[in-house]
C-alpha cells in the first residue's frame, strides 16, 4: 500500500510524493521544482530514495539534480529518454517492473506527448502516474 501526497508545482503542474507503507521507501514522481518538493519531503519523511520521471521535459525533471544530490536518490526513467535525463540511474522499458519496496509498478511505454514517455502503474494500489499523457 502507498501513501500519496500531491504537491502543486510551478503554475500548473503536480508532483507526487509516494511512500511504500511496508518498507518506508519514498519516491517523488516528476519533481518539476526543487524548493516546493524538498519542503514537503522535509515536513513528512526527511528522505527520498527514488525520483521517477515520466518524460524528459523540464517541467517534470527540473528538481531532479538537486534532489538527487541532497538525498542520494536514484533517478528512474525511460530507457528511451536516458540520454535526455541527466544522471539517470535506472532505465526501464515497456513491460518492465519497478519495485518501490513492496509496491510493484508496471512501466508502460506510451509515446505521444514525447517519444520516450512512460507511465508507472500499480495494479495492487489501483493507481497510475501518467505525466502528460492524459488531459482533463
Backbone as a chain_set.jsonl record, in Angstrom:
{"seq": "XXXXXXXXXXXXXXXXXXXXXXXXXXXXXXXXXXXXXXXXXXXXXXXXXXXXXXXXXXXXXXXXXXXXXXXXXXXXXXXXXXXXXXXXXXXXXXXXXXXXXXXXXXXXXXXXXXXXXXXXXXXXXXXXXXXXXXXX", "coords": {"N": [[0.838, -1.196, 0.0], [0.352, 2.255, -0.688], [1.195, 5.553, 0.433], [0.16, 8.665, -0.707], [1.016, 11.916, -1.594], [-0.02, 14.917, -2.99], [1.664, 17.436, -4.707], [1.616, 20.739, -5.544], [3.164, 22.337, -8.2], [5.125, 24.825, -9.929], [3.091, 26.774, -12.135], [1.064, 25.197, -13.081], [1.427, 22.441, -12.674], [1.902, 19.141, -11.2], [3.488, 17.23, -8.709], [4.151, 14.04, -7.227], [4.457, 12.729, -4.118], [5.383, 9.727, -2.858], [5.039, 6.909, -0.677], [5.981, 3.701, 0.256], [4.193, 1.798, 2.409], [4.958, -0.516, 3.765], [7.778, -0.85, 3.594], [8.75, 1.695, 3.956], [10.08, 3.049, 1.94], [10.646, 5.887, -0.114], [9.495, 7.931, -2.784], [9.52, 10.38, -5.419], [7.418, 11.563, -7.952], [7.987, 12.995, -11.027], [9.373, 15.605, -10.289], [9.081, 18.836, -10.647], [10.126, 21.192, -9.604], [12.643, 22.108, -7.254], [12.509, 23.424, -4.609], [9.795, 23.544, -3.531], [9.093, 20.852, -3.528], [11.135, 19.725, -1.971], [10.58, 20.968, 0.457], [8.155, 19.712, 1.202], [9.062, 17.06, 1.423], [10.846, 17.311, 3.584], [9.069, 17.999, 5.619], [7.599, 15.693, 5.905], [8.863, 12.975, 5.418], [11.655, 13.2, 5.408], [13.481, 11.93, 3.794], [14.445, 10.58, 0.611], [14.257, 8.169, -1.64], [13.958, 7.461, -4.357], [13.579, 8.976, -7.59], [11.122, 9.36, -9.864], [10.649, 9.629, -13.255], [8.412, 10.524, -15.786], [8.799, 11.569, -18.306], [11.089, 13.586, -20.31], [10.786, 16.418, -20.194], [11.431, 19.713, -18.94], [9.621, 20.738, -17.048], [9.023, 18.523, -15.635], [11.309, 17.332, -14.754], [12.812, 19.23, -13.5], [13.604, 19.499, -10.778], [15.195, 17.334, -10.325], [18.171, 17.009, -10.208], [19.102, 18.512, -7.972], [17.617, 17.317, -5.923], [18.532, 14.656, -6.125], [21.218, 15.037, -5.439], [20.999, 16.058, -2.786], [19.637, 13.981, -1.364], [20.786, 11.65, -2.177], [19.416, 10.118, -4.038], [18.072, 7.74, -6.412], [17.587, 8.076, -9.861], [14.897, 7.2, -11.852], [13.965, 6.329, -15.065], [12.677, 6.344, -18.458], [14.147, 4.059, -20.702], [14.265, 4.943, -23.237], [14.545, 7.652, -22.96], [16.913, 8.064, -21.63], [19.261, 9.478, -22.342], [18.387, 12.025, -22.337], [17.699, 12.701, -19.819], [19.502, 13.859, -17.34], [22.024, 12.204, -15.415], [20.632, 9.841, -14.882], [19.782, 6.745, -13.302], [18.423, 4.259, -13.24], [17.056, 2.542, -15.81], [14.124, 1.97, -17.578], [12.06, -0.125, -19.63], [9.216, -0.68, -21.811], [6.895, -2.747, -20.248], [8.591, -3.541, -18.226], [9.222, -3.954, -14.676], [9.154, -1.783, -11.912], [10.128, -1.722, -8.635], [9.068, -0.306, -5.7], [9.931, -0.879, -2.829], [7.592, -2.927, -1.393], [5.762, -2.376, -3.286], [4.891, -2.829, -6.549], [5.414, -1.445, -9.723], [4.197, -1.469, -12.942], [5.81, -0.638, -15.845], [4.882, 1.279, -18.536], [5.271, 2.002, -21.915], [4.304, 4.857, -23.506], [4.249, 6.462, -26.055], [3.767, 9.69, -27.507], [3.03, 12.291, -26.256], [5.733, 12.706, -25.737], [8.377, 10.949, -27.401], [9.59, 9.073, -25.75], [7.951, 8.726, -23.557], [6.732, 7.358, -20.493], [4.563, 5.535, -18.242], [3.789, 4.826, -14.811], [2.357, 2.141, -13.355], [0.468, 0.746, -10.793], [-1.154, -2.059, -10.12], [-2.085, -3.319, -7.764], [-2.38, -1.154, -6.028], [-4.142, 0.306, -7.429], [-3.498, 2.593, -9.016], [-2.112, 4.994, -11.247], [0.609, 6.764, -12.523], [0.789, 9.221, -14.726], [2.093, 11.36, -15.97], [2.192, 13.535, -18.652], [0.216, 12.335, -20.257], [-2.532, 12.21, -20.154], [-5.446, 14.209, -20.507], [-7.561, 16.74, -19.157]], "CA": [[0.0, 0.0, 0.0], [1.067, 3.515, -0.821], [0.719, 6.865, 0.842], [0.403, 9.577, -1.818], [0.781, 13.336, -1.348], [0.033, 15.714, -4.206], [2.4, 18.679, -4.497], [1.432, 21.675, -6.644], [4.43, 22.922, -8.63], [5.021, 25.819, -10.996], [1.74, 27.348, -12.131], [0.038, 24.245, -13.494], [1.956, 21.071, -12.631], [1.832, 18.428, -9.927], [4.398, 16.131, -8.407], [3.513, 13.114, -6.298], [5.349, 12.13, -3.142], [4.786, 8.429, -2.535], [5.767, 6.09, 0.301], [5.53, 2.33, 0.454], [3.92, 1.671, 3.849], [5.62, -1.684, 4.355], [9.242, -0.684, 3.681], [9.032, 3.117, 4.157], [10.806, 3.66, 0.834], [9.968, 7.104, -0.554], [9.824, 8.386, -4.132], [8.792, 11.524, -5.961], [7.141, 11.427, -9.374], [8.054, 14.229, -11.82], [9.621, 16.796, -9.461], [9.368, 19.943, -11.543], [10.945, 22.222, -8.955], [13.301, 21.598, -6.05], [12.169, 24.009, -3.314], [8.481, 23.15, -3.014], [9.137, 19.408, -3.301], [12.009, 19.493, -0.824], [9.858, 21.404, 1.653], [7.213, 18.648, 1.548], [9.852, 15.906, 1.868], [11.359, 17.614, 4.92], [7.954, 18.018, 6.574], [6.96, 14.387, 6.039], [9.687, 11.776, 5.539], [13.078, 13.545, 5.567], [14.286, 11.03, 2.971], [13.937, 10.376, -0.742], [15.023, 7.059, -2.195], [13.872, 7.402, -5.818], [12.943, 10.017, -8.387], [10.519, 8.71, -11.027], [10.337, 10.575, -14.326], [7.598, 10.002, -16.873], [9.403, 12.023, -19.558], [12.257, 14.444, -20.147], [10.544, 17.857, -20.204], [11.937, 20.423, -17.757], [8.579, 20.889, -16.034], [8.876, 17.231, -14.953], [12.612, 16.902, -14.219], [13.534, 20.414, -13.037], [14.16, 19.329, -9.437], [15.936, 16.068, -10.242], [19.584, 17.002, -9.826], [19.258, 18.988, -6.588], [17.077, 16.277, -5.044], [19.473, 13.533, -6.175], [22.403, 15.416, -4.678], [20.684, 16.212, -1.359], [19.168, 12.747, -0.736], [21.452, 10.499, -2.786], [18.328, 9.354, -4.651], [18.265, 7.134, -7.73], [16.641, 8.557, -10.87], [14.303, 6.144, -12.669], [13.384, 6.933, -16.258], [12.54, 5.515, -19.641], [15.401, 3.786, -21.422], [14.177, 5.732, -24.456], [14.88, 9.032, -22.601], [18.055, 8.096, -20.717], [20.235, 10.497, -22.735], [17.743, 13.327, -22.162], [17.503, 12.921, -18.377], [20.852, 13.792, -16.774], [22.386, 11.398, -14.245], [19.658, 8.784, -14.605], [20.411, 5.549, -12.74], [17.669, 3.045, -13.529], [16.346, 2.738, -17.071], [13.057, 0.98, -17.735], [11.412, -0.264, -20.935], [7.838, -1.131, -21.791], [6.691, -4.067, -19.658], [9.456, -3.751, -17.065], [8.675, -3.683, -13.346], [9.949, -1.024, -10.952], [9.627, -2.005, -7.295], [9.292, 0.618, -4.597], [9.679, -1.754, -1.694], [6.602, -3.967, -1.655], [4.857, -1.886, -4.329], [5.389, -3.02, -7.904], [4.855, -0.628, -10.786], [4.409, -1.876, -14.316], [6.201, 0.5, -16.673], [4.274, 1.199, -19.863], [5.746, 2.989, -22.877], [3.136, 5.492, -24.112], [4.707, 7.59, -26.868], [2.721, 10.607, -27.953], [3.472, 13.6, -25.761], [7.134, 12.589, -26.156], [8.63, 9.605, -27.927], [10.021, 8.171, -24.697], [7.063, 8.843, -22.4], [6.309, 6.147, -19.796], [3.722, 5.689, -17.063], [4.037, 3.866, -13.735], [1.044, 1.614, -12.98], [0.401, -0.259, -9.736], [-2.466, -2.713, -10.099], [-2.493, -3.557, -6.374], [-2.791, 0.107, -5.41], [-5.117, 0.928, -8.315], [-3.022, 3.951, -9.278], [-1.19, 5.161, -12.362], [1.225, 8.072, -12.644], [0.745, 9.327, -16.179], [2.806, 12.503, -16.547], [1.365, 14.368, -19.531], [-0.468, 11.529, -21.269], [-3.974, 12.369, -20.03], [-5.918, 15.59, -20.476], [-8.826, 16.851, -18.404]], "C": [[0.872, 1.245, 0.0], [0.377, 4.637, -0.066], [1.092, 7.797, -0.292], [0.062, 10.995, -1.381], [0.941, 14.078, -2.667], [0.692, 17.052, -3.883], [2.195, 19.561, -5.726], [2.772, 22.348, -6.934], [4.2, 23.879, -9.795], [3.604, 26.393, -10.993], [0.67, 26.318, -12.444], [0.527, 22.797, -13.553], [1.761, 20.476, -11.25], [2.929, 17.38, -9.877], [3.706, 15.281, -7.352], [4.574, 12.49, -5.409], [4.69, 10.841, -2.671], [5.686, 7.66, -1.567], [5.135, 4.711, 0.353], [5.384, 2.113, 1.962], [4.663, 0.518, 4.507], [7.109, -1.438, 4.579], [9.681, 0.736, 4.002], [9.93, 3.718, 3.082], [9.963, 4.796, 0.272], [10.441, 7.47, -1.954], [9.02, 9.64, -4.455], [8.61, 11.274, -7.448], [7.148, 12.818, -9.999], [8.245, 15.498, -10.983], [10.037, 18.006, -10.306], [10.192, 21.056, -10.909], [11.443, 21.723, -7.592], [12.654, 22.107, -4.761], [10.853, 23.499, -2.742], [8.436, 21.649, -2.715], [9.981, 19.09, -2.069], [11.328, 19.891, 0.483], [8.894, 20.313, 2.128], [7.942, 17.402, 2.057], [10.336, 16.129, 3.294], [10.261, 17.575, 5.981], [7.368, 16.63, 6.817], [7.949, 13.267, 6.333], [11.172, 12.016, 5.769], [14.015, 12.597, 4.818], [13.642, 10.943, 1.596], [14.824, 9.334, -1.402], [15.067, 7.068, -3.723], [13.174, 8.632, -6.384], [12.433, 9.328, -9.643], [10.138, 9.763, -12.046], [9.528, 9.899, -15.416], [8.141, 10.403, -18.236], [10.406, 13.128, -19.269], [11.995, 15.949, -20.086], [10.913, 18.496, -18.857], [10.879, 20.572, -16.662], [8.237, 19.568, -15.344], [10.187, 16.749, -14.332], [13.4, 18.047, -13.582], [14.175, 20.283, -11.665], [15.068, 18.123, -9.285], [17.325, 16.189, -9.622], [19.819, 17.48, -8.395], [18.733, 17.951, -5.588], [18.011, 15.078, -4.976], [20.696, 13.83, -5.314], [22.113, 15.461, -3.173], [20.392, 14.874, -0.683], [19.871, 11.485, -1.239], [20.426, 9.535, -3.402], [18.759, 8.772, -5.989], [17.18, 7.654, -8.668], [16.22, 7.395, -11.754], [13.628, 6.808, -13.865], [13.247, 5.905, -17.366], [13.902, 5.278, -20.283], [15.427, 4.561, -22.736], [14.609, 7.179, -24.217], [16.181, 9.155, -21.821], [19.091, 9.151, -21.08], [19.684, 11.904, -22.545], [17.488, 13.663, -20.701], [18.854, 12.742, -17.697], [20.941, 12.936, -15.512], [21.34, 10.346, -13.877], [20.391, 7.51, -14.197], [19.749, 4.254, -13.195], [16.817, 3.319, -14.761], [15.358, 1.605, -17.276], [12.453, 1.052, -19.132], [9.971, -0.717, -20.735], [7.746, -2.552, -21.239], [7.586, -4.381, -18.479], [8.688, -3.457, -15.78], [9.675, -2.813, -12.585], [9.328, -1.276, -9.593], [10.05, -0.914, -6.323], [8.945, -0.166, -3.342], [8.722, -2.858, -2.082], [5.608, -3.567, -2.74], [5.518, -2.039, -5.689], [4.638, -2.115, -8.872], [5.196, -1.259, -12.12], [4.722, -0.611, -15.104], [5.631, 0.28, -18.071], [4.794, 2.334, -20.731], [4.53, 3.537, -23.607], [3.574, 6.707, -24.94], [3.532, 8.411, -27.367], [3.11, 12.004, -27.54], [4.966, 13.758, -26.03], [7.326, 11.156, -26.636], [8.975, 8.605, -26.828], [9.129, 8.135, -23.479], [6.698, 7.468, -21.832], [5.326, 6.521, -18.692], [4.092, 4.585, -16.079], [2.683, 3.42, -13.189], [1.18, 0.539, -11.908], [-1.019, -0.817, -9.685], [-2.96, -2.882, -8.665], [-2.984, -2.298, -5.687], [-3.809, 0.867, -6.251], [-4.761, 2.381, -8.611], [-2.066, 3.937, -10.471], [-0.697, 6.606, -12.372], [1.524, 8.289, -14.119], [1.576, 10.452, -16.777], [1.843, 13.323, -17.39], [0.631, 13.553, -20.591], [-1.978, 11.674, -21.213], [-4.311, 13.842, -19.965], [-7.252, 15.61, -19.748], [-10.004, 17.017, -19.319]], "O": [[1.952, 1.288, 0.589], [-0.847, 4.671, 0.059], [2.213, 7.739, -0.796], [-1.026, 11.256, -0.868], [1.927, 13.885, -3.378], [0.329, 17.718, -2.913], [2.562, 19.17, -6.834], [3.43, 22.862, -6.029], [3.226, 23.764, -10.54], [2.984, 26.485, -9.933], [-0.5, 26.52, -12.119], [0.078, 22.022, -14.398], [1.496, 21.177, -10.273], [3.248, 16.735, -10.875], [2.791, 15.741, -6.669], [5.478, 11.806, -5.888], [3.575, 10.859, -2.15], [6.913, 7.744, -1.626], [3.918, 4.57, 0.477], [6.359, 2.235, 2.703], [4.963, 0.581, 5.699], [7.643, -1.78, 5.634], [10.856, 0.968, 4.289], [10.49, 4.795, 3.288], [8.739, 4.698, 0.188], [11.621, 7.343, -2.279], [7.986, 9.916, -3.846], [9.534, 10.827, -8.127], [6.416, 13.708, -9.565], [7.375, 16.368, -10.971], [11.212, 18.167, -10.635], [10.887, 21.787, -11.615], [10.737, 21.007, -6.882], [12.286, 21.303, -3.905], [10.804, 23.068, -1.59], [7.803, 21.23, -1.746], [9.586, 18.283, -1.227], [11.489, 19.217, 1.5], [8.825, 20.024, 3.323], [7.495, 16.764, 3.01], [10.244, 15.226, 4.126], [10.505, 17.161, 7.114], [6.707, 16.412, 7.832], [7.879, 12.66, 7.402], [11.873, 11.137, 6.269], [15.191, 12.475, 5.16], [12.448, 11.199, 1.437], [15.994, 9.587, -1.687], [16.088, 6.724, -4.318], [12.309, 9.236, -5.75], [13.22, 8.77, -10.408], [9.387, 10.688, -11.738], [9.901, 8.837, -15.913], [7.971, 9.674, -19.214], [10.558, 13.556, -18.125], [12.955, 16.704, -19.932], [10.731, 17.903, -17.794], [11.207, 20.536, -15.476], [7.285, 19.495, -14.566], [10.18, 15.859, -13.482], [14.542, 17.849, -13.167], [15.205, 20.908, -11.414], [15.649, 17.915, -8.22], [17.617, 15.538, -8.618], [20.647, 16.913, -7.682], [19.334, 17.736, -4.536], [18.258, 14.541, -3.896], [21.152, 12.977, -4.553], [22.903, 14.953, -2.376], [20.837, 14.64, 0.44], [19.58, 10.381, -0.776], [20.554, 8.315, -3.3], [19.699, 9.259, -6.617], [16.0, 7.672, -8.316], [17.054, 6.697, -12.331], [12.824, 7.727, -13.707], [13.651, 4.75, -17.223], [14.713, 6.198, -20.392], [16.499, 4.807, -23.288], [14.999, 7.868, -25.16], [16.526, 10.254, -21.386], [19.749, 9.678, -20.183], [20.44, 12.874, -22.587], [17.103, 14.787, -20.379], [19.307, 11.615, -17.495], [20.048, 12.949, -14.665], [21.181, 10.001, -12.706], [21.486, 7.23, -14.686], [20.427, 3.273, -13.5], [15.967, 4.21, -14.759], [15.707, 0.43, -17.163], [12.346, 2.121, -19.734], [9.567, -1.088, -19.633], [8.439, -3.452, -21.712], [7.374, -5.381, -17.793], [7.646, -2.802, -15.796], [10.879, -3.067, -12.607], [8.128, -1.067, -9.411], [11.237, -0.639, -6.15], [7.815, -0.123, -2.856], [9.001, -3.638, -2.992], [4.71, -4.34, -3.074], [6.569, -1.456, -5.951], [3.411, -2.027, -8.85], [6.36, -1.55, -12.395], [3.982, 0.371, -15.035], [5.86, -0.752, -18.701], [4.761, 3.496, -20.326], [3.802, 2.785, -24.255], [3.299, 7.847, -24.566], [2.446, 7.888, -27.616], [3.481, 12.821, -28.382], [5.413, 14.807, -26.493], [6.536, 10.268, -26.316], [8.683, 7.416, -26.96], [9.511, 7.566, -22.456], [6.395, 6.536, -22.577], [5.264, 7.673, -18.263], [4.636, 3.549, -16.46], [1.944, 4.227, -12.624], [1.901, -0.443, -12.079], [-1.956, -0.138, -9.265], [-4.128, -2.619, -8.379], [-3.895, -2.353, -4.86], [-4.287, 1.93, -5.854], [-5.592, 3.28, -8.48], [-1.313, 2.984, -10.669], [-1.482, 7.546, -12.246], [2.394, 7.634, -14.693], [1.749, 10.493, -17.995], [0.799, 13.757, -16.904], [0.442, 14.029, -21.71], [-2.652, 11.283, -22.166], [-3.541, 14.636, -19.424], [-7.979, 14.617, -19.728], [-11.138, 17.124, -18.851]]}, "num_chains": 1, "name": "protein.A"}
